[in-house]
Coordinates of C-alpha atoms and ligand atoms in Angstrom, one line a residue:
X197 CA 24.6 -1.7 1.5
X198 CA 27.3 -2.5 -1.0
X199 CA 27.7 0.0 -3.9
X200 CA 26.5 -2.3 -6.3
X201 CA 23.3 -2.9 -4.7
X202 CA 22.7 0.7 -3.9
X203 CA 23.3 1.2 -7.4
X204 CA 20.5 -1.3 -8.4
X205 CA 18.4 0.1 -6.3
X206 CA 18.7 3.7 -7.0
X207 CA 18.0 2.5 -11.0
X208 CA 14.4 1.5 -9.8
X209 CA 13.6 4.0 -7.5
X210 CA 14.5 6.3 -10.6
X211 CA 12.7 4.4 -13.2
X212 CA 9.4 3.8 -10.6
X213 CA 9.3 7.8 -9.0
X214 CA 9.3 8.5 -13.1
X215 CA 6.0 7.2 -13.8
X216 CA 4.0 7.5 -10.7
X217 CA 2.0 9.5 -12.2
X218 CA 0.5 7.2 -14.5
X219 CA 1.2 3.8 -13.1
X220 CA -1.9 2.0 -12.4
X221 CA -3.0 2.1 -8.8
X222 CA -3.1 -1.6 -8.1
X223 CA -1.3 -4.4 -9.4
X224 CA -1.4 -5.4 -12.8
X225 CA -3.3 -9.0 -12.8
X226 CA -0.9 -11.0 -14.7
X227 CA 2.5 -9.7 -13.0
X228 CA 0.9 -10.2 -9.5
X229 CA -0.1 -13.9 -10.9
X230 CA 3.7 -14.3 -11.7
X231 CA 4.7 -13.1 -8.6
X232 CA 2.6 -14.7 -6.9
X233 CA 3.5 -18.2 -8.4
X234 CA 7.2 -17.2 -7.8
X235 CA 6.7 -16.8 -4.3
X236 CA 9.1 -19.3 -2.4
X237 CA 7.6 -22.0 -0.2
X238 CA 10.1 -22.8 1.9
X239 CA 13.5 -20.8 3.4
X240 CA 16.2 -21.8 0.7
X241 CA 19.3 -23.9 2.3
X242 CA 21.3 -22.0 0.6
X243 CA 20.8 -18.4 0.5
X244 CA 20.7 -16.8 -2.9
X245 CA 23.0 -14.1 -1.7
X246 CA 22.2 -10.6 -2.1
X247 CA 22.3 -9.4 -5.9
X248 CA 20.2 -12.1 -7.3
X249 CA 17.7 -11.7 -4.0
X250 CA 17.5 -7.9 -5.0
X251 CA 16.8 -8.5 -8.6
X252 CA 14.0 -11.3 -7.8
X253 CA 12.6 -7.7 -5.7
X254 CA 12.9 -5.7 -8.5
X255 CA 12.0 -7.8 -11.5
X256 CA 9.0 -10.1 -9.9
X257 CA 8.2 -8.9 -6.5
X258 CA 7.6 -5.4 -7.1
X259 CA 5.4 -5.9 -10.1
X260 CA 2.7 -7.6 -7.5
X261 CA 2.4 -4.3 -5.4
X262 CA -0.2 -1.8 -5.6
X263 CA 1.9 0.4 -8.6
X264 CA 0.5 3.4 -7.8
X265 CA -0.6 3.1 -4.1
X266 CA 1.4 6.5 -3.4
X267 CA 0.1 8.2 -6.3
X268 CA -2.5 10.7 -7.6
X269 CA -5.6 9.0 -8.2
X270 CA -5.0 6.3 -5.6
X271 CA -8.3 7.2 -3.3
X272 CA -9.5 4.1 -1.6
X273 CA -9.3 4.0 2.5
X274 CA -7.9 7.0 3.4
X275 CA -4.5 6.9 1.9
X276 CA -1.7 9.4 1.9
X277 CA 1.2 9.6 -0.4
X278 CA 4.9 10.3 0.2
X279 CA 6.2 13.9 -0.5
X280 CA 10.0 13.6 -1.8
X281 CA 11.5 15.1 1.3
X282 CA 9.8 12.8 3.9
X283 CA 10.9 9.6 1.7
X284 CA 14.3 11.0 1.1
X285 CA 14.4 11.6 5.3
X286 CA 13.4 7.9 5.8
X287 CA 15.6 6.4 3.6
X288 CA 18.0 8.6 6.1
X289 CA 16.3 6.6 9.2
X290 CA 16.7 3.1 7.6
X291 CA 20.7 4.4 7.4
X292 CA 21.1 5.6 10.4
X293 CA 18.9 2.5 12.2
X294 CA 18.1 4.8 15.5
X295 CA 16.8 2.6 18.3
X296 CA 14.4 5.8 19.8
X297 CA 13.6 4.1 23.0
X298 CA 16.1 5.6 25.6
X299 CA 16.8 9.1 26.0
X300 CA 19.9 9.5 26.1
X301 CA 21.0 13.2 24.8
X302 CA 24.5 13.1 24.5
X303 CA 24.4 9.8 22.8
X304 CA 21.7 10.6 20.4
X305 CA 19.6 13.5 18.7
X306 CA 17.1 11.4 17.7
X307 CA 14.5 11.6 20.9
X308 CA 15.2 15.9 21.1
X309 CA 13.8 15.7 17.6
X310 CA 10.9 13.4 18.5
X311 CA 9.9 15.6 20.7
X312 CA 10.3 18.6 18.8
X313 CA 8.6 17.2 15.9
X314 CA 5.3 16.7 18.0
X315 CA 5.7 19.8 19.7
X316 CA 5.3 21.5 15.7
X317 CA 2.8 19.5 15.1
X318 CA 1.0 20.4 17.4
X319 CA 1.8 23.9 16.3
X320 CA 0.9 22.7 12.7
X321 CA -2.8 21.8 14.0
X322 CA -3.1 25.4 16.3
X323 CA -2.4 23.6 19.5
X324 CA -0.3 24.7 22.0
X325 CA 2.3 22.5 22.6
X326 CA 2.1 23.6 26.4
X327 CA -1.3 22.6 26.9
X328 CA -0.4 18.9 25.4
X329 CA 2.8 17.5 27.5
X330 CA 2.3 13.8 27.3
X331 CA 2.9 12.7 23.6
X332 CA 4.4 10.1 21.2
X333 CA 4.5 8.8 18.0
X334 CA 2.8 6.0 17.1
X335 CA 2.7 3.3 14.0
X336 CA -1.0 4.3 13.1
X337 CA -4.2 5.8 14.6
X338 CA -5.5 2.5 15.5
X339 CA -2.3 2.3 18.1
X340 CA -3.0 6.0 19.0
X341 CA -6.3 5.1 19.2
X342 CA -5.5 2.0 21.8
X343 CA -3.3 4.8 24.0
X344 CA -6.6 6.7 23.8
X345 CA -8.7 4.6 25.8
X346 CA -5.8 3.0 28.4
X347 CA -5.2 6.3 29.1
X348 CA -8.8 7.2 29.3
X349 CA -9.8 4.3 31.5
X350 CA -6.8 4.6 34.1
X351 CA -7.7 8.1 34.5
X352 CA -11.4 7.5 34.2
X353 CA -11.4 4.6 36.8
X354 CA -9.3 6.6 39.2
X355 CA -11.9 9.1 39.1
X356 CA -14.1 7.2 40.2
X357 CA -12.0 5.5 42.7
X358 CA -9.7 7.5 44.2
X359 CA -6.4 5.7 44.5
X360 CA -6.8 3.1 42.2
X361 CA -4.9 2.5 39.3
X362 CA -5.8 0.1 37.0
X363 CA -1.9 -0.5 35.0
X364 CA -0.8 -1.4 39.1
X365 CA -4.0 -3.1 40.3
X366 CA -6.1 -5.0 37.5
X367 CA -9.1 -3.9 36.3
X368 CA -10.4 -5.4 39.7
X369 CA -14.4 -5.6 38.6
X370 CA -15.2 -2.0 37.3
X371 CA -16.9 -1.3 34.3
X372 CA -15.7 1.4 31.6
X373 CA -18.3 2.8 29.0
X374 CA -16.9 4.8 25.8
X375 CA -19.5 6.7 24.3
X376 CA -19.3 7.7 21.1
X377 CA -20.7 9.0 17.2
X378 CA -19.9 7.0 14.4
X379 CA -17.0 6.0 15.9
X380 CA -14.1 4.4 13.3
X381 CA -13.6 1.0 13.7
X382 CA -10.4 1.0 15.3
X383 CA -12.0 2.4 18.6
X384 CA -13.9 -0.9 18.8
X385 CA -10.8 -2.4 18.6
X386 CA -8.7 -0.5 20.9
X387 CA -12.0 -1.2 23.4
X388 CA -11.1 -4.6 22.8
X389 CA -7.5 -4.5 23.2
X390 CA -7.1 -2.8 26.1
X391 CA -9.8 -5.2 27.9
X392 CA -12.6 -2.5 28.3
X393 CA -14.9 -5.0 25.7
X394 CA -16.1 -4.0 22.2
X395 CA -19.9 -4.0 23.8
X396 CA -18.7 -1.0 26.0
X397 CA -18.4 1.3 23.1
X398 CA -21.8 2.7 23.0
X399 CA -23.2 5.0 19.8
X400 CA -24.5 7.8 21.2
X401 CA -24.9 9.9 17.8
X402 CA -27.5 10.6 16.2
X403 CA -28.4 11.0 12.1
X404 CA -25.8 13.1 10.4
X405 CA -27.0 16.2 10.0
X406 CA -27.2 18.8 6.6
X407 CA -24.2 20.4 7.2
X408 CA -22.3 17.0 8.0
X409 CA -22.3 17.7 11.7
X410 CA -22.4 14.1 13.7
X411 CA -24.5 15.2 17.0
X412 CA -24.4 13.2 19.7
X413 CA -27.9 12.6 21.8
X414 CA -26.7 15.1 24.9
X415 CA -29.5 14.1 26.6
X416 CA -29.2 10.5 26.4
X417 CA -25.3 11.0 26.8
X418 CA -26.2 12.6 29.7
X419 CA -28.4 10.1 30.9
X420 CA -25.9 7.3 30.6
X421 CA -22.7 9.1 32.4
X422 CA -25.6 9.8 35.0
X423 CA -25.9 6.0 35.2
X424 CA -22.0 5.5 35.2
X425 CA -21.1 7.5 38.0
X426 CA -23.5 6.3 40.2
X427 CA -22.2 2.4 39.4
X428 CA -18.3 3.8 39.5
X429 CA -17.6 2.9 35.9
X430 CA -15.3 4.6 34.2
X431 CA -16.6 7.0 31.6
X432 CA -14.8 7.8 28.2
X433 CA -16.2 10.1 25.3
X434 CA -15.2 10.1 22.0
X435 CA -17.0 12.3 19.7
X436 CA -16.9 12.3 15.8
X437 CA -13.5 13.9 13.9
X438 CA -13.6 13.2 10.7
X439 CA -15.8 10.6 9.8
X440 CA -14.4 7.9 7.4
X441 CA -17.6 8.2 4.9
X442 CA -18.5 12.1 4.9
X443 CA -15.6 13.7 7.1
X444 CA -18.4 15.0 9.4
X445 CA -17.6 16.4 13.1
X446 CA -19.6 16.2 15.8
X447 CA -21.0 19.6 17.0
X448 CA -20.8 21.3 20.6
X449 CA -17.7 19.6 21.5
X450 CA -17.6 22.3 24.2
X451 CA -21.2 21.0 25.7
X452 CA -19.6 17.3 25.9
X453 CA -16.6 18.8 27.4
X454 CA -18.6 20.1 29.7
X455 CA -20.3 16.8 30.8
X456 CA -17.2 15.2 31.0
X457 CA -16.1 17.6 33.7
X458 CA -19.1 17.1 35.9
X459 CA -18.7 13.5 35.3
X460 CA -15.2 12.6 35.3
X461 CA -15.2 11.3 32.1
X462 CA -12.2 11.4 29.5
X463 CA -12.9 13.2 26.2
X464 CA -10.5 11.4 23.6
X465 CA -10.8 13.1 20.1
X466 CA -9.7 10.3 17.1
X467 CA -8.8 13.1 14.4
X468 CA -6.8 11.0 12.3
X469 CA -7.4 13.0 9.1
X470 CA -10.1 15.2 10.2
X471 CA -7.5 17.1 12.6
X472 CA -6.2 18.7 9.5
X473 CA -9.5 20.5 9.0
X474 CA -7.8 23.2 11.1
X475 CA -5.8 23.7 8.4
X476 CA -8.9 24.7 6.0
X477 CA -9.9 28.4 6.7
X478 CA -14.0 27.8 5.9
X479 CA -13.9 24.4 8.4
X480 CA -13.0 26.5 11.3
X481 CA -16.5 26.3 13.2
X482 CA -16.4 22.3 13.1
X483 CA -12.7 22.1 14.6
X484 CA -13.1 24.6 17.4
X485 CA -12.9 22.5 20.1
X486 CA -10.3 20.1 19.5
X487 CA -7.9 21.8 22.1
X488 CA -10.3 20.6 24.9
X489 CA -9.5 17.1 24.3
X490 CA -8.2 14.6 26.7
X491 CA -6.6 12.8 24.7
X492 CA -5.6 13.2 20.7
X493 CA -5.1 11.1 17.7
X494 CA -3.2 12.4 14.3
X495 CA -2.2 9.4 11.6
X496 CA 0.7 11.2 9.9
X497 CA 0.9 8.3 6.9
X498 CA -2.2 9.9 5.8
X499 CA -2.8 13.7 5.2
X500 CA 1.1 14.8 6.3
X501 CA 2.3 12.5 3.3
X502 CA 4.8 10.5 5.5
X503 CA 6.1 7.0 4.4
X504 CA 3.6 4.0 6.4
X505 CA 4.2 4.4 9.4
X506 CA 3.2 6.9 11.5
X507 CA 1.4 8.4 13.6
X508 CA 0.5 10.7 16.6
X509 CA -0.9 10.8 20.3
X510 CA -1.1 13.7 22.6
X511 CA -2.7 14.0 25.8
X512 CA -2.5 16.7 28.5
X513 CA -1.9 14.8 31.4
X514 CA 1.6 14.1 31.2
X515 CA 1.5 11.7 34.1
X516 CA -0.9 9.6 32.6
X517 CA 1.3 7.9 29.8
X518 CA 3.9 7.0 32.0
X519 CA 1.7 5.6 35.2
X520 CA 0.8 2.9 32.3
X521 CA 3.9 2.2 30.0
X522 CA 6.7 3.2 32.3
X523 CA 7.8 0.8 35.1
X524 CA 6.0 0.2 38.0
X525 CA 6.2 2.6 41.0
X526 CA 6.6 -0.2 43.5
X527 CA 9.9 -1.5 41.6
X528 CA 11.4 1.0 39.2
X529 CA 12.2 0.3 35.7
X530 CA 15.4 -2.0 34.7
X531 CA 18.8 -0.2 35.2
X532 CA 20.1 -1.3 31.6
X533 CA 17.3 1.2 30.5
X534 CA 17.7 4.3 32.0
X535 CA 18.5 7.3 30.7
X536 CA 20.9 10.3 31.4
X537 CA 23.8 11.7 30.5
X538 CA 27.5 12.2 31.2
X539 CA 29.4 14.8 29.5
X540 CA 29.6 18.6 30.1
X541 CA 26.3 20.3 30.5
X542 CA 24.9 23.2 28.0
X543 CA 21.7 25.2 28.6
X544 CA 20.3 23.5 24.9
X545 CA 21.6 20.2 26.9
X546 CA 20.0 21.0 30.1
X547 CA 16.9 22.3 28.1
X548 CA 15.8 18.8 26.5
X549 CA 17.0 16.7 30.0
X550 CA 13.5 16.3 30.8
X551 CA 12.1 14.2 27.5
X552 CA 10.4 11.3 29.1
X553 CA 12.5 8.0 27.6
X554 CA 10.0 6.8 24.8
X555 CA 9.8 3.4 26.3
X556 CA 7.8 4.9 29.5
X557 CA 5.5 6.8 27.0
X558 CA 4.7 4.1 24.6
X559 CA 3.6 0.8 23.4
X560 CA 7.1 -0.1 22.2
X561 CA 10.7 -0.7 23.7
X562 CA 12.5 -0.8 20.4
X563 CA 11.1 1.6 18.3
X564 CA 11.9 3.2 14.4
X565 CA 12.9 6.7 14.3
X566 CA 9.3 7.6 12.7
X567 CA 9.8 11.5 13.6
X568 CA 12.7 12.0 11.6
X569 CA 9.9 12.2 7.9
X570 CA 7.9 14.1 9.9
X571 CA 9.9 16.8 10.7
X572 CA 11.7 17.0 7.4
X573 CA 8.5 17.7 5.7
X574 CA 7.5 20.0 8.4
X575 CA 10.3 21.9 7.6
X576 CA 10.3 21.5 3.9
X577 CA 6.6 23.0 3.8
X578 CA 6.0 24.8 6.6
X579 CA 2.8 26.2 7.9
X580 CA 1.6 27.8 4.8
X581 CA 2.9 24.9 2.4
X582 CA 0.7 22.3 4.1
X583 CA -2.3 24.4 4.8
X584 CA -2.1 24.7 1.2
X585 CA -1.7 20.9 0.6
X586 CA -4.5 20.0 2.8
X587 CA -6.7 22.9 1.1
X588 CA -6.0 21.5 -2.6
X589 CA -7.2 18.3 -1.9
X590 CA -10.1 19.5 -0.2
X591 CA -10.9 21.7 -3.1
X592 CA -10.1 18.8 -5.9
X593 CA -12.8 16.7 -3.6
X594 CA -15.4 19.2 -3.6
X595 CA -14.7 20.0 -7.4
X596 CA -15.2 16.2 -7.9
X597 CA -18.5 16.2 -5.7
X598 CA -20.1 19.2 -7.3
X599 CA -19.3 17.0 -10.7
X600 CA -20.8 13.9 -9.0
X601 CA -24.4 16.2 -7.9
X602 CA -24.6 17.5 -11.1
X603 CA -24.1 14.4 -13.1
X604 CA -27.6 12.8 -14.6
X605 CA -26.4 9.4 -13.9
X606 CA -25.1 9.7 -9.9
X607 CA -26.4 10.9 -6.5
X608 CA -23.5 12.7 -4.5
X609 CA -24.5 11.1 -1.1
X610 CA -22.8 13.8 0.7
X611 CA -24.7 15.1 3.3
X612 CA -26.4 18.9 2.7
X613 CA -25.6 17.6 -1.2
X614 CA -21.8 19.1 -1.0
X615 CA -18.6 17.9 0.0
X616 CA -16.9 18.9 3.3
X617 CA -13.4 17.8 3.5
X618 CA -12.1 15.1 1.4
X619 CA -14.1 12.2 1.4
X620 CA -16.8 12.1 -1.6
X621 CA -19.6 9.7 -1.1
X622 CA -22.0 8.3 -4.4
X623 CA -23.8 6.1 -6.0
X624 CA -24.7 5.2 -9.6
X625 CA -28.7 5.7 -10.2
X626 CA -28.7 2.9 -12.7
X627 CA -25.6 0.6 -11.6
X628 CA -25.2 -1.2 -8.2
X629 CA -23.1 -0.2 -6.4
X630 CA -20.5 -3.4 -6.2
X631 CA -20.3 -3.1 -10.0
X632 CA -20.1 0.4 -9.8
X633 CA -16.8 -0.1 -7.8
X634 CA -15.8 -3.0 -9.8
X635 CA -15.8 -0.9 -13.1
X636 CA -14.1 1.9 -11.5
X637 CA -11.4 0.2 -10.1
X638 CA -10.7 -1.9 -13.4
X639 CA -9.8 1.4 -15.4
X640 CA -6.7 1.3 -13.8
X641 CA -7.2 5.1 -13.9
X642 CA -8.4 5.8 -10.2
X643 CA -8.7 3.8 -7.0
X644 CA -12.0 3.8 -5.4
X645 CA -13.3 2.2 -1.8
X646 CA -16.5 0.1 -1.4
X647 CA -18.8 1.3 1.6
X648 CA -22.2 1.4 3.0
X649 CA -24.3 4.4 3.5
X650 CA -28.5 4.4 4.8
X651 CA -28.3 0.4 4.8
X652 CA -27.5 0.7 0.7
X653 CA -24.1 0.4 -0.8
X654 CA -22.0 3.2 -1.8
X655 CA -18.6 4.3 -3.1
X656 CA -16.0 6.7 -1.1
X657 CA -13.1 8.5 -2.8
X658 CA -10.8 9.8 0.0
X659 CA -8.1 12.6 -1.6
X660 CA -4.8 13.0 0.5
X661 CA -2.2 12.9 -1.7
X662 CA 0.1 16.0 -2.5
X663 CA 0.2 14.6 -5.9
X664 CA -3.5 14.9 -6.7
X665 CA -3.9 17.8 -9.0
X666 CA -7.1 19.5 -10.3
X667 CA -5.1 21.5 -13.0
X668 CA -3.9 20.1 -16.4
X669 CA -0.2 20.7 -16.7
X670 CA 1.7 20.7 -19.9
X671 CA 0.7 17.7 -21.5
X672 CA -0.2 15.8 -18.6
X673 CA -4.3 15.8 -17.7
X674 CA -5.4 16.8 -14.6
X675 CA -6.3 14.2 -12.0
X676 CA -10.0 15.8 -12.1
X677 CA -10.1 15.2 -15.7
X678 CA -9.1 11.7 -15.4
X679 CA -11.3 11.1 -12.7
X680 CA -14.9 13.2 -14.8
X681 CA -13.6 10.6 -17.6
X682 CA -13.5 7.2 -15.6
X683 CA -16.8 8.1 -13.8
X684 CA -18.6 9.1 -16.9
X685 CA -17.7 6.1 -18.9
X686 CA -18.5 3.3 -16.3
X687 CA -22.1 4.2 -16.9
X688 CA -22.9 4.9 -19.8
X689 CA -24.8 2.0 -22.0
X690 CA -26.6 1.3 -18.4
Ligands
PLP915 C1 -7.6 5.8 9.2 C2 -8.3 6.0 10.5 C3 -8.0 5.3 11.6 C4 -7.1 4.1 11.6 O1 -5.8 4.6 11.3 P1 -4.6 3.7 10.9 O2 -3.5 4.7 10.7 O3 -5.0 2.9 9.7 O4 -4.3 2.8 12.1 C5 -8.7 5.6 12.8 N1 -9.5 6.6 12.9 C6 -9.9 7.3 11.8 C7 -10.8 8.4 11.9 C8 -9.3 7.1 10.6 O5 -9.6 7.8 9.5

């Protein structure tokens, strides 16, 4: 980048990181209408070269985005913000333009510190990093989600039939089941993706219980693995982590780790926010379990507050990545992408020789150097600076859910009346639900998602954002005051 354009661009970043605070959520309607209408229809013949292109960005582009989609009170899906550290550290990887596909040590730090990375998360989440060897990052939970269940079913398969393997042979006429409890959506998907068929993913669970817990029907689990294994299907369970509308778990993962032992089943755990519930010391009792997993999914563009994105999959069979996105074993890999080194060895050297090349381990060849936000903000925080992240949001969402039960005009929809983790789930006694939302989000104050809860329509407020704060500051108001304000004036006169 030429000096003058850095300089442009530094001058909004400036102005922009000033006010997040109190920009708007979403797009204000009339500068997303310019934009909009400025939007070129066709590639220009000549270029407009790189100043002017920069300053149509800046001056019209940017003023159609979602303002303040990485700040406070931004609390639709379930979106995380971007601490300082991790966006300085990926400006750093747009810089540097790392292709982490090939290990090659002596070339390039930027696989070591892949793995690393994982290897403290996984330390982060009070997993051993021994007991998880295969692992990679991934562009979202969805995609970890989608290594999930080709993992699952190549194991699962080969279970049931010795010798098979369905990455070398096909899926050659057998069935795979994934059983699950209010599963996110993205496991339908990934059922679809990888070709084991949306209609395989069977709900298993049962009505959310008081304390949020998402049980599965053992016996009718049972029942159906039963049924698998005598037709040599492939079996894959995937039990509740974190679910998208109350953050509930699904209880006795040990009992379904059990099953999936005497059935050769796969037990893939999506904990794409709700892994962080290790991090929250009265939450203990839900997340137990989540070291017998399979297989693991951690989004990192949500409650690490990394830059979109990223995220995580672990598994503990090492082999298992690499038997489905590494070469075949009947011809080898192409030469031009092996790895290795040349160069005097080192013990640190000889110590990281082993990394699997990311390619073999991985959806992607050519792949961004997502670790490198990661472990900046690992490092910048620490153990005890993101437990007390993750705890502060929890606390703001409960604060805002014990506000919500309390309020005349709402019904907290929580289960057990009380918010878990992070998600808070309502509805308006006297306005539906659609215009509920509609009013919310038209303060321009907070950010709210539509849902649907007991067949009647609800709204969800998810809080992962480092920014979110529940105290006033100076004077700034608190987050929780803005939010008590928005809620209590979208129904009144109703
Ligand atoms: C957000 C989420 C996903 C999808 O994650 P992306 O990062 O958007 O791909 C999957 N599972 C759960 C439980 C989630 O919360």
């Amino acid at each position: 980048m030429s000096g003058d354009l850095l300089s442009s661009l530094d001058a909004h970043a400036r102005a922009h990181l000033a006010s997040l605070r109190t920009l708007p959520p979403t797009a204000d309607p009339v500068k997303l209408r310019t934009a909009l209408e400025s939007l070129p229809k066709s590639l220009p013949d000549q270029g407009w070269g790189d100043a002017r292109t920069l300053e149509y960005l800046t001056g019209t582009v940017a003023g159609g985005l979602a303002q303040g989609q990485a700040g406070p009170r931004y609390w639709g899906f379930v979106t995380g913000g971007v601490l300082p550290i991790a966006q300085a550290a990926d400006n750093l990887v747009t810089l540097y333009d790392q292709n982490v596909q090939v290990h090659l040590p002596t070339q390039s730090l930027s696989t070591v510190i892949e793995s690393r990375t994982l290897e403290l998360l996984l330390s982060l989440l009070s997993l051993d990093p021994a007991g998880f060897p295969g692992r990679t990052f991934t562009t979202g939970a969805t995609t970890s989600n989608i290594l999930g269940l080709a993992c699952g079913r190549q194991w699962a398969i080969a279970q049931a039939h010795p010798g098979y393997s369905v990455a070398e042979d096909g899926f050659g006429g057998y069935g795979c089941k994934v059983f699950v409890a209010k599963a996110h959506a993205s496991l339908v998907k990934a059922a679809s993706v990888v070709g084991i068929g949306r209609k395989n993913v069977i709900d298993c669970g049962q009505d959310v219980d008081d304390n949020g817990g998402l049980p599965f029907d053992l016996v009718r689990l049972e029942r159906l693995m039963k049924e698998c294994k005598e037709r040599g299907d492939g079996i894959i369970v995937s039990p509740g982590f974190g679910e998208v509308n109350t953050g509930g778990f699904t209880p006795d993962v040990h009992r379904i780790r059990e099953l999936c032992d005497t059935y050769g089943a796969w037990l893939h755990i999506d904990g794409a926010f709700g892994a962080f519930a290790k991090l929250v010391p009265d939450l203990q009792g839900y997340v137990e379990y989540l070291h017998l997993a399979d297989s693991i999914t951690v989004d990192a563009h949500k409650w690490l507050n990394v830059p979109y994105d990223s995220a995580a999959f672990f598994t503990r069979h090492a082999d298992v990545l690499p038997s489905i996105f590494g070469p075949s074993p009947a011809t080898g890999g192409p030469a031009y992408l092996s790895s290795g080194s040349v160069g005097p060895s080192y013990p640190a050297l000889d110590a990281v020789q082993s990394i699997p090349s990311p390619l073999n381990v991985n959806l992607e060849n050519s792949r961004r150097f997502r670790a490198l936000p990661v472990f900046a903000a690992l490092l910048s925080l620490g153990q005890e600076g993101y437990a007390e992240l993750v705890q502060r949001n929890v606390a703001f969402a409960r604060a805002l859910g014990d506000y919500i039960a309390a309020h005349e005009s709402y019904e907290l929809l929580n289960p057990g009346n009380k918010v878990l983790l992070n998600i808070v789930l309502f509805r308006a006694k006297t306005v539906d639900s659609a215009e509920l939302l509609k009013r919310i989000n038209a303060s321009g104050q907070m950010y709210a998602s539509p849902t649907s809860w007991a067949g009647k329509g609800a709204v969800r407020i998810a809080v992962s954002n480092w920014m979110t704060r529940m105290d006033q500051t100076g004077e700034t108001k608190s987050d929780l005051d803005i939010a008590m304000e928005v809620l209590d004036s979208v129904v009144q006169d109703s």
